[in-house]
Amino acid sequence: MGRMFGTDGVRGVAGAELTIELATNLGQAGAYVLTREKEHQPTLIVGCDTRISGGMLASALMAGICSVGANAIYVGVLPTPAVAYLTRRHKVDAGVVISASHNPMEFNGIKFFNGDGYKLSDDLEDEIEAMIRNHMKDIKFPVGSGVGRIDYRFDIRDEYVKFIKKCVPVDLHGIRIVADCAEGASYDTSVRVLRDLGADLIPIHIHPDGKNINANCGSTHMDELKARVVYEKADIGIAFDGDADRVLAVDETGTLVDGDQLLAICGNYMKQRGTLKKDTIVVTVMSNLGFSVMCDREGIHVEKTKVGDRYVLENMRENGYNIGGEQSGHIIFLDENTTGDGLLSALHLLQVMVDTKKKLSELAAVMEVYPQALVNAKVPNHKKEHYMEYTEIAEAIAQLEEKFQGEGRVLIRPSGTEPLVRVMIEGKDQKEIEEEAVRLAELITKIML
């Protein structure tokens, strides 16, 4: 049996892999492990995205929390970074988000934040998992007045709106923005903030029905936004994912501006103004080669971690850096929030546009994007970590690495959240690397299924 926690909490198809029983157990074990040293009755804030299964799983999770004597504050639909902020602001003991981020509607997930608003370490997650696998034998369940209570606080989303506007109080009057909210958690907060700051805003996909989250919209499906930006003659398009902890952009010509480019734009702006701590940006091994070339030219140091925004964050905290992120649009501005925040990142990007009076296409040109092909190989979830144990796959990877050495690179890794092995190749010829990536992905799927 594989590890229960992936790179971003526990995920699976709601009702099948992520069951009511598992959600209850996670509430019990999570609340117990995260609050057992407390001398007071502990409290956890719980929020979710717009998936139809969110309420079902929240109820089970909070039942588990209360069953071990902790209290729950349910804040309803809110972006992941909002829950992290509110956990910190209200000085509660932990926060929990029920979301599967960019994944399709049928999936859901449960991820924890500690009392400081940071994602849990691997060790703490392992401790929670061990307690569940041990059937909670070490927990003494209270009865009577010892059980916890649930409070419903849908009003405190306003605190996040005020916080974000205070972080980046940019004047957006005269800026025309198309914002794709992915039928997800940002459908209210992002629209309010952008309008309050004066933007000429055209919001799309802001009518979640529980089933349409991420459905051909948001940061994983950019075609509609690209076309809409051109049609509306907008200055910029911004796209959030389902839980709004990531953002991607579209320039005024309808061209994608990805997470690496956003980091390049904001990082350079910070360096020029003396606010880039230790002149360093933290990225993952998936970052485009063009990003490293740009940083070398601009005198910016690059720190690379394994894939996952949690590992970017760990590096930032350990070494005192204040910006980092992923190509996918998870960007962390650590001076202001403790996790990736799509809205905060969008405002920082808009601040650069306003202050420099440059179009986004001009700002994005600071970095050349090298041709890159990313293909997913579908494999059984319990096998995805073991792809190198298959001789034919290992030999095929070795041959590709030799072929592209010096003129590109090959990166193969299992997804942290889905039953996939991701094949990424960078090189000079887009057609060639796409063909090779497809060929290898098909081989992996054929052998491992």
CSV table of N, CA, C and O in Angstrom, one decimal, residues 26-123:
chain,number,residue,atom,x,y,z
A,26,LEU,N,-9.3,11.1,9.1
A,26,LEU,CA,-8.3,12.2,9.0
A,26,LEU,C,-8.7,13.3,10.0
A,26,LEU,O,-7.7,14.0,10.5
A,27,GLY,N,-9.9,13.6,10.2
A,27,GLY,CA,-10.3,14.6,11.2
A,27,GLY,C,-9.9,14.2,12.6
A,27,GLY,O,-9.3,15.0,13.3
A,28,GLN,N,-10.1,12.9,12.9
A,28,GLN,CA,-9.7,12.5,14.2
A,28,GLN,C,-8.2,12.5,14.4
A,28,GLN,O,-7.7,13.1,15.4
A,29,ALA,N,-7.5,11.8,13.5
A,29,ALA,CA,-6.0,11.7,13.7
A,29,ALA,C,-5.3,13.1,13.5
A,29,ALA,O,-4.4,13.4,14.2
A,30,GLY,N,-5.8,13.8,12.5
A,30,GLY,CA,-5.2,15.1,12.3
A,30,GLY,C,-5.4,16.1,13.4
A,30,GLY,O,-4.4,16.7,13.9
A,31,ALA,N,-6.6,16.1,14.0
A,31,ALA,CA,-6.8,17.0,15.1
A,31,ALA,C,-6.0,16.6,16.3
A,31,ALA,O,-5.5,17.4,17.1
A,32,TYR,N,-5.9,15.3,16.5
A,32,TYR,CA,-5.2,14.7,17.7
A,32,TYR,C,-3.7,15.0,17.6
A,32,TYR,O,-3.1,15.6,18.5
A,33,VAL,N,-3.1,14.7,16.4
A,33,VAL,CA,-1.7,14.9,16.3
A,33,VAL,C,-1.3,16.4,16.3
A,33,VAL,O,-0.3,16.8,16.9
A,34,LEU,N,-2.1,17.2,15.7
A,34,LEU,CA,-1.7,18.7,15.6
A,34,LEU,C,-2.0,19.5,16.9
A,34,LEU,O,-1.6,20.6,17.0
A,35,THR,N,-2.8,18.9,17.8
A,35,THR,CA,-3.2,19.7,19.0
A,35,THR,C,-3.0,19.0,20.3
A,35,THR,O,-3.3,19.5,21.3
A,36,ARG,N,-2.3,17.9,20.3
A,36,ARG,CA,-2.2,17.1,21.6
A,36,ARG,C,-1.3,17.8,22.6
A,36,ARG,O,-1.5,17.5,23.8
A,37,GLU,N,-0.5,18.7,22.2
A,37,GLU,CA,0.4,19.4,23.2
A,37,GLU,C,-0.3,20.6,23.8
A,37,GLU,O,0.2,21.3,24.6
A,38,LYS,N,-1.5,20.9,23.3
A,38,LYS,CA,-2.2,22.1,23.7
A,38,LYS,C,-2.9,21.9,25.1
A,38,LYS,O,-3.4,20.8,25.3
A,39,GLU,N,-2.8,22.9,25.9
A,39,GLU,CA,-3.5,22.8,27.2
A,39,GLU,C,-4.9,23.3,27.2
A,39,GLU,O,-5.7,23.1,28.1
A,40,HIS,N,-5.3,24.0,26.1
A,40,HIS,CA,-6.7,24.4,25.9
A,40,HIS,C,-7.4,23.5,25.0
A,40,HIS,O,-6.8,22.6,24.3
A,41,GLN,N,-8.7,23.7,24.9
A,41,GLN,CA,-9.5,22.9,23.9
A,41,GLN,C,-9.2,23.5,22.5
A,41,GLN,O,-9.4,24.6,22.2
A,42,PRO,N,-8.6,22.7,21.7
A,42,PRO,CA,-8.1,23.2,20.4
A,42,PRO,C,-9.3,23.4,19.4
A,42,PRO,O,-10.4,22.9,19.5
A,43,THR,N,-8.9,24.3,18.4
A,43,THR,CA,-9.9,24.6,17.3
A,43,THR,C,-9.2,24.6,16.0
A,43,THR,O,-8.0,25.0,15.8
A,44,LEU,N,-9.9,24.0,15.0
A,44,LEU,CA,-9.4,23.9,13.6
A,44,LEU,C,-10.4,24.7,12.7
A,44,LEU,O,-11.6,24.5,12.8
A,45,ILE,N,-9.9,25.5,11.7
A,45,ILE,CA,-10.7,26.1,10.7
A,45,ILE,C,-10.8,25.2,9.5
A,45,ILE,O,-9.8,24.6,9.1
A,46,VAL,N,-12.0,25.0,9.0
A,46,VAL,CA,-12.2,24.1,7.8
A,46,VAL,C,-12.9,24.9,6.7
A,46,VAL,O,-13.9,25.6,6.9
A,47,GLY,N,-12.3,24.8,5.5
A,47,GLY,CA,-12.9,25.4,4.3
A,47,GLY,C,-12.9,24.4,3.1
A,47,GLY,O,-12.2,23.4,3.2
A,48,CYS,N,-13.5,24.7,2.0
A,48,CYS,CA,-13.6,23.8,0.9
A,48,CYS,C,-13.7,24.6,-0.4
A,48,CYS,O,-13.9,25.8,-0.4
A,49,ASP,N,-13.5,23.9,-1.5
A,49,ASP,CA,-13.8,24.5,-2.8
A,49,ASP,C,-15.2,24.2,-3.2
A,49,ASP,O,-16.0,23.8,-2.3
A,50,THR,N,-15.6,24.4,-4.5
A,50,THR,CA,-17.0,24.3,-4.8
A,50,THR,C,-17.5,23.0,-5.3
A,50,THR,O,-18.6,22.8,-5.7
A,51,ARG,N,-16.7,21.9,-5.1
A,51,ARG,CA,-17.1,20.6,-5.5
A,51,ARG,C,-18.3,20.1,-4.8
A,51,ARG,O,-18.5,20.4,-3.6
A,52,ILE,N,-19.2,19.4,-5.4
A,52,ILE,CA,-20.4,18.9,-4.8
A,52,ILE,C,-20.1,18.0,-3.6
A,52,ILE,O,-20.9,17.9,-2.7
A,53,SER,N,-19.0,17.4,-3.6
A,53,SER,CA,-18.6,16.5,-2.5
A,53,SER,C,-18.0,17.2,-1.3
A,53,SER,O,-17.8,16.6,-0.3
A,54,GLY,N,-17.8,18.5,-1.4
A,54,GLY,CA,-17.2,19.3,-0.4
A,54,GLY,C,-17.9,19.3,0.9
A,54,GLY,O,-17.4,19.0,2.0
A,55,GLY,N,-19.3,19.5,0.9
A,55,GLY,CA,-20.1,19.5,2.1
A,55,GLY,C,-20.1,18.1,2.8
A,55,GLY,O,-20.0,18.0,4.0
A,56,MET,N,-20.2,17.1,2.0
A,56,MET,CA,-20.2,15.7,2.5
A,56,MET,C,-18.9,15.4,3.2
A,56,MET,O,-19.0,14.9,4.4
A,57,LEU,N,-17.8,15.7,2.6
A,57,LEU,CA,-16.5,15.4,3.3
A,57,LEU,C,-16.3,16.3,4.4
A,57,LEU,O,-15.7,15.9,5.4
A,58,ALA,N,-16.7,17.6,4.3
A,58,ALA,CA,-16.5,18.5,5.5
A,58,ALA,C,-17.2,18.0,6.7
A,58,ALA,O,-16.7,18.1,7.8
A,59,SER,N,-18.5,17.6,6.5
A,59,SER,CA,-19.3,17.1,7.6
A,59,SER,C,-18.6,15.9,8.3
A,59,SER,O,-18.5,15.8,9.5
A,60,ALA,N,-18.1,15.0,7.5
A,60,ALA,CA,-17.4,13.8,8.0
A,60,ALA,C,-16.1,14.2,8.7
A,60,ALA,O,-15.8,13.7,9.8
A,61,LEU,N,-15.3,15.1,8.1
A,61,LEU,CA,-14.1,15.5,8.7
A,61,LEU,C,-14.3,16.2,10.0
A,61,LEU,O,-13.7,16.0,11.0
A,62,MET,N,-15.3,17.1,10.1
A,62,MET,CA,-15.6,17.9,11.3
A,62,MET,C,-16.2,17.0,12.4
A,62,MET,O,-15.9,17.2,13.6
A,63,ALA,N,-16.9,15.9,12.0
A,63,ALA,CA,-17.4,14.9,13.0
A,63,ALA,C,-16.2,14.3,13.6
A,63,ALA,O,-16.1,14.1,14.9
A,64,GLY,N,-15.2,14.0,12.8
A,64,GLY,CA,-13.9,13.4,13.4
A,64,GLY,C,-13.2,14.3,14.3
A,64,GLY,O,-12.7,13.9,15.4
A,65,ILE,N,-13.1,15.6,13.9
A,65,ILE,CA,-12.5,16.6,14.7
A,65,ILE,C,-13.1,16.7,16.1
A,65,ILE,O,-12.5,16.7,17.1
A,66,CYS,N,-14.5,16.8,16.1
A,66,CYS,CA,-15.2,17.0,17.3
A,66,CYS,C,-15.2,15.7,18.2
A,66,CYS,O,-15.2,15.8,19.4
A,67,SER,N,-15.0,14.6,17.6
A,67,SER,CA,-15.0,13.3,18.3
A,67,SER,C,-13.8,13.2,19.2
A,67,SER,O,-13.8,12.4,20.1
A,68,VAL,N,-12.7,13.9,18.9
A,68,VAL,CA,-11.5,13.8,19.8
A,68,VAL,C,-11.5,15.0,20.7
A,68,VAL,O,-10.4,15.3,21.3
A,69,GLY,N,-12.5,15.8,20.8
A,69,GLY,CA,-12.6,16.9,21.7
A,69,GLY,C,-12.2,18.2,21.2
A,69,GLY,O,-12.1,19.2,22.0
A,70,ALA,N,-11.9,18.4,19.9
A,70,ALA,CA,-11.5,19.6,19.3
A,70,ALA,C,-12.8,20.3,18.7
A,70,ALA,O,-13.8,19.7,18.4
A,71,ASN,N,-12.7,21.6,18.5
A,71,ASN,CA,-13.7,22.4,17.9
A,71,ASN,C,-13.4,22.7,16.4
A,71,ASN,O,-12.2,22.7,16.0
A,72,ALA,N,-14.4,22.9,15.6
A,72,ALA,CA,-14.3,23.2,14.2
A,72,ALA,C,-15.0,24.5,13.9
A,72,ALA,O,-16.1,24.7,14.4
A,73,ILE,N,-14.4,25.3,13.1
A,73,ILE,CA,-15.0,26.5,12.6
A,73,ILE,C,-15.1,26.3,11.1
A,73,ILE,O,-14.1,26.2,10.4
A,74,TYR,N,-16.3,26.2,10.6
A,74,TYR,CA,-16.5,26.0,9.1
A,74,TYR,C,-16.8,27.3,8.4
A,74,TYR,O,-17.7,28.0,8.7
A,75,VAL,N,-15.9,27.6,7.5
A,75,VAL,CA,-15.9,28.9,6.8
A,75,VAL,C,-16.5,28.7,5.3
A,75,VAL,O,-16.6,29.7,4.6
A,76,GLY,N,-16.9,27.5,5.0
A,76,GLY,CA,-17.5,27.3,3.7
A,76,GLY,C,-16.5,27.4,2.5
A,76,GLY,O,-15.3,27.1,2.6
A,77,VAL,N,-17.0,27.8,1.4
A,77,VAL,CA,-16.2,27.9,0.2
A,77,VAL,C,-15.2,29.1,0.2
A,77,VAL,O,-15.6,30.2,0.3
A,78,LEU,N,-13.9,28.8,0.2
A,78,LEU,CA,-12.9,29.8,0.3
A,78,LEU,C,-11.6,29.3,-0.4
A,78,LEU,O,-11.4,28.0,-0.4
A,79,PRO,N,-10.8,30.1,-1.0
A,79,PRO,CA,-9.6,29.7,-1.6
A,79,PRO,C,-8.6,29.1,-0.5
A,79,PRO,O,-8.7,29.5,0.6
A,80,THR,N,-7.8,28.1,-1.0
A,80,THR,CA,-6.9,27.5,0.0
A,80,THR,C,-6.0,28.6,0.7
A,80,THR,O,-5.8,28.5,1.9
A,81,PRO,N,-5.5,29.6,0.0
A,81,PRO,CA,-4.6,30.6,0.7
A,81,PRO,C,-5.4,31.4,1.7
A,81,PRO,O,-4.9,31.9,2.7
A,82,ALA,N,-6.8,31.5,1.5
A,82,ALA,CA,-7.6,32.3,2.5
A,82,ALA,C,-7.7,31.5,3.8
A,82,ALA,O,-7.6,32.0,4.9
A,83,VAL,N,-7.8,30.1,3.6
A,83,VAL,CA,-7.9,29.3,4.8
A,83,VAL,C,-6.5,29.4,5.6
A,83,VAL,O,-6.5,29.5,6.8
A,84,ALA,N,-5.4,29.3,4.9
A,84,ALA,CA,-4.1,29.4,5.5
A,84,ALA,C,-4.0,30.8,6.2
A,84,ALA,O,-3.5,30.8,7.4
A,85,TYR,N,-4.4,31.9,5.6
A,85,TYR,CA,-4.4,33.2,6.3
A,85,TYR,C,-5.2,33.2,7.5
A,85,TYR,O,-4.8,33.7,8.5
A,86,LEU,N,-6.5,32.8,7.4
A,86,LEU,CA,-7.4,32.9,8.5
A,86,LEU,C,-7.0,32.0,9.7
A,86,LEU,O,-7.2,32.3,10.8
A,87,THR,N,-6.3,30.9,9.4
A,87,THR,CA,-5.8,30.0,10.4
A,87,THR,C,-4.8,30.8,11.3
A,87,THR,O,-4.8,30.7,12.5
A,88,ARG,N,-3.9,31.5,10.6
A,88,ARG,CA,-2.9,32.3,11.2
A,88,ARG,C,-3.5,33.5,11.9
A,88,ARG,O,-3.2,33.8,13.1
A,89,ARG,N,-4.4,34.2,11.3
A,89,ARG,CA,-5.0,35.4,11.8
A,89,ARG,C,-5.8,35.2,13.1
A,89,ARG,O,-5.7,35.9,14.0
A,90,HIS,N,-6.5,34.1,13.1
A,90,HIS,CA,-7.4,33.8,14.3
A,90,HIS,C,-6.7,33.0,15.3
A,90,HIS,O,-7.3,32.6,16.3
A,91,LYS,N,-5.4,32.7,15.1
A,91,LYS,CA,-4.6,32.0,16.1
A,91,LYS,C,-5.3,30.7,16.5
A,91,LYS,O,-5.2,30.3,17.7
A,92,VAL,N,-5.9,30.0,15.6
A,92,VAL,CA,-6.4,28.7,15.9
A,92,VAL,C,-5.3,27.7,15.8
A,92,VAL,O,-4.1,28.0,15.4
A,93,ASP,N,-5.6,26.4,16.1
A,93,ASP,CA,-4.5,25.4,16.2
A,93,ASP,C,-4.1,24.8,14.9
A,93,ASP,O,-3.0,24.3,14.7
A,94,ALA,N,-5.0,24.8,13.9
A,94,ALA,CA,-4.8,24.2,12.6
A,94,ALA,C,-5.9,24.6,11.6
A,94,ALA,O,-6.9,25.1,12.0
A,95,GLY,N,-5.6,24.4,10.3
A,95,GLY,CA,-6.6,24.7,9.3
A,95,GLY,C,-6.6,23.5,8.4
A,95,GLY,O,-5.7,22.7,8.2
A,96,VAL,N,-7.8,23.3,7.8
A,96,VAL,CA,-8.0,22.1,6.8
A,96,VAL,C,-8.7,22.7,5.6
A,96,VAL,O,-9.7,23.4,5.7
A,97,VAL,N,-8.2,22.3,4.4
A,97,VAL,CA,-8.9,22.6,3.2
A,97,VAL,C,-9.4,21.3,2.5
A,97,VAL,O,-8.6,20.4,2.3
A,98,ILE,N,-10.6,21.3,2.1
A,98,ILE,CA,-11.1,20.2,1.3
A,98,ILE,C,-11.2,20.6,-0.1
A,98,ILE,O,-12.1,21.4,-0.5
A,99,SER,N,-10.3,20.1,-0.9
A,99,SER,CA,-10.1,20.5,-2.3
A,99,SER,C,-9.2,19.5,-3.1
A,99,SER,O,-8.3,19.0,-2.5
A,100,ALA,N,-9.5,19.4,-4.4
A,100,ALA,CA,-8.6,18.6,-5.2
A,100,ALA,C,-8.0,19.6,-6.3
A,100,ALA,O,-7.6,19.2,-7.3
A,101,SER,N,-8.0,20.9,-5.9
A,101,SER,CA,-7.3,21.9,-6.7
A,101,SER,C,-7.7,21.9,-8.2
A,101,SER,O,-8.8,22.1,-8.5
A,102,HIS,N,-6.8,21.5,-9.1
A,102,HIS,CA,-7.0,21.6,-10.5
A,102,HIS,C,-7.6,20.3,-11.0
A,102,HIS,O,-7.9,20.3,-12.2
A,103,ASN,N,-7.8,19.3,-10.2
A,103,ASN,CA,-8.3,18.0,-10.7
A,103,ASN,C,-9.8,18.1,-11.1
A,103,ASN,O,-10.5,19.0,-10.7
A,104,PRO,N,-10.2,17.1,-11.9
A,104,PRO,CA,-11.7,17.1,-12.2
A,104,PRO,C,-12.6,17.0,-11.1
A,104,PRO,O,-12.2,16.6,-9.9
A,105,MET,N,-13.9,17.3,-11.3
A,105,MET,CA,-14.9,17.4,-10.3
A,105,MET,C,-15.0,16.2,-9.4
A,105,MET,O,-15.2,16.3,-8.2
A,106,GLU,N,-14.9,15.0,-9.9
A,106,GLU,CA,-15.1,13.8,-9.1
A,106,GLU,C,-14.1,13.5,-8.1
A,106,GLU,O,-14.3,12.8,-7.1
A,107,PHE,N,-12.9,14.2,-8.2
A,107,PHE,CA,-11.9,14.0,-7.2
A,107,PHE,C,-12.1,15.0,-6.1
A,107,PHE,O,-12.8,16.0,-6.2
A,108,ASN,N,-11.5,14.7,-4.9
A,108,ASN,CA,-11.5,15.7,-3.8
A,108,ASN,C,-10.2,15.4,-3.0
A,108,ASN,O,-9.6,14.4,-3.2
A,109,GLY,N,-9.9,16.3,-2.1
A,109,GLY,CA,-8.7,16.1,-1.2
A,109,GLY,C,-8.9,16.7,0.1
A,109,GLY,O,-9.8,17.6,0.3
A,110,ILE,N,-8.0,16.4,1.0
A,110,ILE,CA,-8.0,17.0,2.3
A,110,ILE,C,-6.5,17.3,2.7
A,110,ILE,O,-5.6,16.4,2.6
A,111,LYS,N,-6.3,18.6,2.9
A,111,LYS,CA,-4.9,19.0,3.3
A,111,LYS,C,-4.9,19.9,4.5
A,111,LYS,O,-5.9,20.7,4.7
A,112,PHE,N,-3.9,19.7,5.3
A,112,PHE,CA,-3.8,20.4,6.6
A,112,PHE,C,-2.8,21.5,6.6
A,112,PHE,O,-1.8,21.4,5.9
A,113,PHE,N,-3.1,22.5,7.4
A,113,PHE,CA,-2.1,23.6,7.7
A,113,PHE,C,-1.9,23.6,9.2
A,113,PHE,O,-2.9,23.3,10.0
A,114,ASN,N,-0.7,23.8,9.7
A,114,ASN,CA,-0.5,24.0,11.1
A,114,ASN,C,-1.0,25.4,11.5
A,114,ASN,O,-1.5,26.2,10.7
A,115,GLY,N,-0.8,25.7,12.8
A,115,GLY,CA,-1.3,26.9,13.4
A,115,GLY,C,-0.7,28.2,12.8
A,115,GLY,O,-1.3,29.3,12.9
A,116,ASP,N,0.5,28.0,12.1
A,116,ASP,CA,1.1,29.2,11.5
A,116,ASP,C,0.8,29.3,10.0
A,116,ASP,O,1.3,30.2,9.3
A,117,GLY,N,-0.1,28.4,9.5
A,117,GLY,CA,-0.6,28.5,8.2
A,117,GLY,C,0.3,27.8,7.2
A,117,GLY,O,0.1,28.0,5.9
A,118,TYR,N,1.2,27.0,7.6
A,118,TYR,CA,2.1,26.2,6.7
A,118,TYR,C,1.6,24.8,6.5
A,118,TYR,O,1.0,24.2,7.5
A,119,LYS,N,1.8,24.2,5.3
A,119,LYS,CA,1.5,22.8,5.1
A,119,LYS,C,2.4,22.0,6.0
A,119,LYS,O,3.5,22.4,6.4
A,120,LEU,N,1.9,20.8,6.3
A,120,LEU,CA,2.6,19.9,7.3
A,120,LEU,C,3.9,19.3,6.7
A,120,LEU,O,4.0,19.1,5.5
A,121,SER,N,4.8,19.0,7.6
A,121,SER,CA,6.0,18.3,7.1
A,121,SER,C,5.6,16.8,6.8
A,121,SER,O,4.6,16.3,7.2
A,122,ASP,N,6.5,16.2,6.1
A,122,ASP,CA,6.3,14.7,5.8
A,122,ASP,C,6.2,13.9,7.1
A,122,ASP,O,5.4,13.0,7.2
A,123,ASP,N,7.0,14.3,8.1
A,123,ASP,CA,7.0,13.6,9.4
A,123,ASP,C,5.6,13.6,10.1
A,123,ASP,O,5.1,12.6,10.6
